[in-house]
PDB file of C-alpha atoms in Angstrom:
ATOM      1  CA  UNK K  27     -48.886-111.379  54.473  1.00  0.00           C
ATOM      2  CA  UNK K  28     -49.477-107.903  52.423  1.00  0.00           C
ATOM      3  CA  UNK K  29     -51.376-108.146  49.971  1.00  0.00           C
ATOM      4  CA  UNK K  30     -52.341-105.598  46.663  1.00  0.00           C
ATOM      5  CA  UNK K  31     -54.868-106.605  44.572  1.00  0.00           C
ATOM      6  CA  UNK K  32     -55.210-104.187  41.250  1.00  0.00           C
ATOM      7  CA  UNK K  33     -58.091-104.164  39.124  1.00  0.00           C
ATOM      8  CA  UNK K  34     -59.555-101.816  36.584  1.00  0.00           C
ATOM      9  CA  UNK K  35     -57.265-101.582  33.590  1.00  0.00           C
ATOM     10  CA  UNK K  36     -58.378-101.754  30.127  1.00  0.00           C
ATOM     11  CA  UNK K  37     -58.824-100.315  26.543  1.00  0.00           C
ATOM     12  CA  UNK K  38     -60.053 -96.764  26.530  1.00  0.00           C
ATOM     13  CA  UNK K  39     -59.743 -94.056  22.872  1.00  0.00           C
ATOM     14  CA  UNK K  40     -57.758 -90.786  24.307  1.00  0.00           C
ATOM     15  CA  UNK K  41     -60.392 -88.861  26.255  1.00  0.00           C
ATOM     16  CA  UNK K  42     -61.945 -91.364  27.545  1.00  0.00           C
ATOM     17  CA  UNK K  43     -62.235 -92.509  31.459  1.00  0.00           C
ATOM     18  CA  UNK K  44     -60.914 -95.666  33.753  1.00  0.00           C
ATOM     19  CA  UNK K  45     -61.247 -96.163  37.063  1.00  0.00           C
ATOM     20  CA  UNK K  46     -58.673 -98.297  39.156  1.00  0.00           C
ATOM     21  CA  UNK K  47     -58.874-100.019  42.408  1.00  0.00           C
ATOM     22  CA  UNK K  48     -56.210-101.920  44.891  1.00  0.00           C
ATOM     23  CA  UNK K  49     -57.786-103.432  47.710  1.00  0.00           C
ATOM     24  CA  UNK K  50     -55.194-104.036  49.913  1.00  0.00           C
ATOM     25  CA  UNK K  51     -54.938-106.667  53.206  1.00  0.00           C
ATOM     26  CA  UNK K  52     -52.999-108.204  55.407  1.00  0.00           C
ATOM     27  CA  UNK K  53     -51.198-104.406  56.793  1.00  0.00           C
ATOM     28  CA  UNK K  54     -51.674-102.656  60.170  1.00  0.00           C
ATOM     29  CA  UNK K  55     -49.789-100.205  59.939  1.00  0.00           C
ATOM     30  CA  UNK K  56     -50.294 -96.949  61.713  1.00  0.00           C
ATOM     31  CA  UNK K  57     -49.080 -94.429  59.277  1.00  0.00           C
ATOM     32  CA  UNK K  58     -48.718 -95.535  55.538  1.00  0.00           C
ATOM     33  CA  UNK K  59     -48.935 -93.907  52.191  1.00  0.00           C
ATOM     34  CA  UNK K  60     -50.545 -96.059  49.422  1.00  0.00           C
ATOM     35  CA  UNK K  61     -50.653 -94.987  45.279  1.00  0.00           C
ATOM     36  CA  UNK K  62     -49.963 -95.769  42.122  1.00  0.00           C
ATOM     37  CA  UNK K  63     -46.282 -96.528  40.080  1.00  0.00           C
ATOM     38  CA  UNK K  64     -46.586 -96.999  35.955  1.00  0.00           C
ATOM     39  CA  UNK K  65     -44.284 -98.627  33.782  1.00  0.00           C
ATOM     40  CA  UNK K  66     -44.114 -98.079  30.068  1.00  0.00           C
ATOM     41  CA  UNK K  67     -42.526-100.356  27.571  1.00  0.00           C
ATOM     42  CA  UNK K  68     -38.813 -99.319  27.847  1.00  0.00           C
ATOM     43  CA  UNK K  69     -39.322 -96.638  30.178  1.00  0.00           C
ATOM     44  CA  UNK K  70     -38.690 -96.416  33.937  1.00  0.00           C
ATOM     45  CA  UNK K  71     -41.429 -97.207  36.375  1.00  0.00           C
ATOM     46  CA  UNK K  72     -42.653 -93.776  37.623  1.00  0.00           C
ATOM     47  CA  UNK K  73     -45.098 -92.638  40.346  1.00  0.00           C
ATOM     48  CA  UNK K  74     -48.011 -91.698  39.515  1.00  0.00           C
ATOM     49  CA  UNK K  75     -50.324 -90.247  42.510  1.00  0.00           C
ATOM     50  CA  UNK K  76     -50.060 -91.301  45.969  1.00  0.00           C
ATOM     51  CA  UNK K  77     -52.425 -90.301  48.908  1.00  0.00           C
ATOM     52  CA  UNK K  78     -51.657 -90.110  53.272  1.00  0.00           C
ATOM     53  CA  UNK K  79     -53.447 -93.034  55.006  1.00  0.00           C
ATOM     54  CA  UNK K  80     -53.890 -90.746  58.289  1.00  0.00           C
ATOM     55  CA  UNK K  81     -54.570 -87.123  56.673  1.00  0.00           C
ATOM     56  CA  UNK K  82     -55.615 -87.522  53.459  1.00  0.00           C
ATOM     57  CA  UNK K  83     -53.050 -86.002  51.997  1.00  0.00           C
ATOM     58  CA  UNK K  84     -52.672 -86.244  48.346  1.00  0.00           C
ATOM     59  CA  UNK K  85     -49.589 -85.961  45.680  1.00  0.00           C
ATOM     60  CA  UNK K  86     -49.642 -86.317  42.164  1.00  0.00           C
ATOM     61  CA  UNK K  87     -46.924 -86.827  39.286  1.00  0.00           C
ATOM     62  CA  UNK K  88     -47.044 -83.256  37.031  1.00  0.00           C
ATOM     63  CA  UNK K  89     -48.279 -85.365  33.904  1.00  0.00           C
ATOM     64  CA  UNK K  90     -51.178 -86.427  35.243  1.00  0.00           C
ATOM     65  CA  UNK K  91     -52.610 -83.170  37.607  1.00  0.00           C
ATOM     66  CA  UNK K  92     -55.992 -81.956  36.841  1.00  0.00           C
ATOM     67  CA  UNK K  93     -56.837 -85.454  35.099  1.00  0.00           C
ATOM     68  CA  UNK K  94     -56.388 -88.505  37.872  1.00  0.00           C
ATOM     69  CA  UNK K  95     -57.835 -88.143  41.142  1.00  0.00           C
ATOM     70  CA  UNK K  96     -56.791 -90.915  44.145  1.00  0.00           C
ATOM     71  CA  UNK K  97     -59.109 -91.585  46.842  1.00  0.00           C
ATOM     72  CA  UNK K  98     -59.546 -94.161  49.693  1.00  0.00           C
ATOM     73  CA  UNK K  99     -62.080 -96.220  51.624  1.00  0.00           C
ATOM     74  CA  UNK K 100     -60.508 -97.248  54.622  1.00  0.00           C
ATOM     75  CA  UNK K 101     -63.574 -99.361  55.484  1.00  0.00           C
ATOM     76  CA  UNK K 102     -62.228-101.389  52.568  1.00  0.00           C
ATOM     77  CA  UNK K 103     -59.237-100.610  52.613  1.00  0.00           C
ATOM     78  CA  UNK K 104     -59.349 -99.881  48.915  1.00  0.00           C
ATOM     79  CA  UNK K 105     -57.752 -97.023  47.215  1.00  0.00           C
ATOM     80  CA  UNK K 106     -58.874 -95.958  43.639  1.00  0.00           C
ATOM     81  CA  UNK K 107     -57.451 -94.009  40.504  1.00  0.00           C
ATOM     82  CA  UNK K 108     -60.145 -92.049  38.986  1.00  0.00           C
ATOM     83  CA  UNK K 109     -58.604 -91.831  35.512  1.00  0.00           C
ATOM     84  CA  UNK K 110     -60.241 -88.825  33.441  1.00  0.00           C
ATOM     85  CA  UNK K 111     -58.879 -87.321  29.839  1.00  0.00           C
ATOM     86  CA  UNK K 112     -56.621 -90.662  29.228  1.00  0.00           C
ATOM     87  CA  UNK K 113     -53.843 -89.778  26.560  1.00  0.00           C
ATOM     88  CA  UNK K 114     -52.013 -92.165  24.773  1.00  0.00           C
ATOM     89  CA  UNK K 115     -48.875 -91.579  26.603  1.00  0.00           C
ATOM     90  CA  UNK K 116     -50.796 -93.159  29.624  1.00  0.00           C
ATOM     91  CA  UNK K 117     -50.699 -96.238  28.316  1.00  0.00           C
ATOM     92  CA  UNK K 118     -49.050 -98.504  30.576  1.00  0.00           C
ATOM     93  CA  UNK K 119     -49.125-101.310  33.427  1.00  0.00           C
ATOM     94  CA  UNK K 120     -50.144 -99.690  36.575  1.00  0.00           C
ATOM     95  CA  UNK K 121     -48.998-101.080  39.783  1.00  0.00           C
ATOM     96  CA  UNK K 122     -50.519-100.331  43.473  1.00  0.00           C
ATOM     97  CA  UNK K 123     -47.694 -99.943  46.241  1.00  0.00           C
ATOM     98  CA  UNK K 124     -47.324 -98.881  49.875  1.00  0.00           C
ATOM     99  CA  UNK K 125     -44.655 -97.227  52.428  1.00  0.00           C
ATOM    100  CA  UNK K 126     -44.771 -98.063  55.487  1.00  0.00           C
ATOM    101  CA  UNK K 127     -44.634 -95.114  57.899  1.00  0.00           C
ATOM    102  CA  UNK K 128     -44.354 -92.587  54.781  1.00  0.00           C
ATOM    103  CA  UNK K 129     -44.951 -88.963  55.524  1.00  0.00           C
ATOM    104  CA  UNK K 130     -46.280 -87.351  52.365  1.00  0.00           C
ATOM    105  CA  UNK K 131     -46.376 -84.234  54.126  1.00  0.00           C
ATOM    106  CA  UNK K 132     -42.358 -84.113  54.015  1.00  0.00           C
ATOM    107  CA  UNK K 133     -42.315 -84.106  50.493  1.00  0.00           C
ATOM    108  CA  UNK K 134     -44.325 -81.932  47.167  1.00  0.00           C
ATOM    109  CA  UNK K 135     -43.858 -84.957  44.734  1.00  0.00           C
ATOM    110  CA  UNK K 136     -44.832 -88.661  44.584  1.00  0.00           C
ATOM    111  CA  UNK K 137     -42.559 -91.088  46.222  1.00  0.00           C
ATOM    112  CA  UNK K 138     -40.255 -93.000  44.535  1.00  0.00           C
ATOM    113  CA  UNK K 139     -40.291 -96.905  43.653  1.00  0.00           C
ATOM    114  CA  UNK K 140     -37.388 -97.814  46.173  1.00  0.00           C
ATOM    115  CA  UNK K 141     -39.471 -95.947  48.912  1.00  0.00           C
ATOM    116  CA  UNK K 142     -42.298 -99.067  48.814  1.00  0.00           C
ATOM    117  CA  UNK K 143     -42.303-101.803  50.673  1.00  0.00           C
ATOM    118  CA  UNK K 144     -44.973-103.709  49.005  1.00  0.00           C
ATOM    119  CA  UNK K 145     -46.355-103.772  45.669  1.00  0.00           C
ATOM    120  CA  UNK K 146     -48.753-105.130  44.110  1.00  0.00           C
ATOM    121  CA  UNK K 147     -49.582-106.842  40.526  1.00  0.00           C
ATOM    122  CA  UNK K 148     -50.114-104.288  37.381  1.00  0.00           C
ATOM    123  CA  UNK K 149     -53.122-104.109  35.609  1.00  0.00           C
ATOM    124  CA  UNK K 150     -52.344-103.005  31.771  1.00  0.00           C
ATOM    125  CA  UNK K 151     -54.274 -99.685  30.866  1.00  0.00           C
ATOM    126  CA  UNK K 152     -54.083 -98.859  26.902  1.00  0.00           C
ATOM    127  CA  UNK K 153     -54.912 -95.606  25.314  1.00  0.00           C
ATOM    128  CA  UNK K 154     -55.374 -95.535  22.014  1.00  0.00           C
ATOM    129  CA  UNK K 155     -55.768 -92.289  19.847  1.00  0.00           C
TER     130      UNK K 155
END
């Protein structure tokens, strides 16, 4: 079975830094693009940053650019949110998916939710000012 395991969230003051992690298992896929969705209180779940499994391609949502970085260890099959200049309106639960046989090339945004095929549990980051 696929598996997503998200750790990292937490309480940060605006400015501050968090790091996040899904380590995923249980996939062998040959082509898959793996990121991050959040969901707000009230709001719609949104992607966040998402990054190629094959080329390292990256994409990332407009409202975070410049601040989040996503990388990968395939080794561990881990991919992390590095999580600089946190604003308030970041808080949220933050949820690892993955697309199976995604082409991030074909598109210049992040994926959408119905594009996943498996997710996995959110890990709350707060913000505060």
């Amino acid at each position: 079975d696929v598996q997503l395991q998200a750790s990292g969230g937490g309480s940060v003051q605006a400015g501050g830094s968090l790091r996040l992690s899904c380590a995923g298992s249980g996939f062998y896929f040959d082509r898959y693009a793996i990121g991050w969705f959040r969901q707000a209180p009230g709001q719609e779940r949104e992607g966040v940053s998402f990054i190629s499994s094959t080329d390292g391609i990256t994409r990332y949502a407009d409202s975070v650019k410049g601040r989040f970085t996503i990388s990968s260890d395939n080794a561990k099959n881990t991919v992390y949110l590095q999580m600089n200049s946190l604003k308030p309106e970041d808080t949220a639960v933050y949820y690892c998916a993955v697309a199976e046989g995604y082409f991030l090339s074909a598109i210049v945004d992040v994926p959408g939710p119905r594009e996943m095929d498996f997710w996995g549990q959110g890990t709350l980051v707060t913000v505060s000012s």
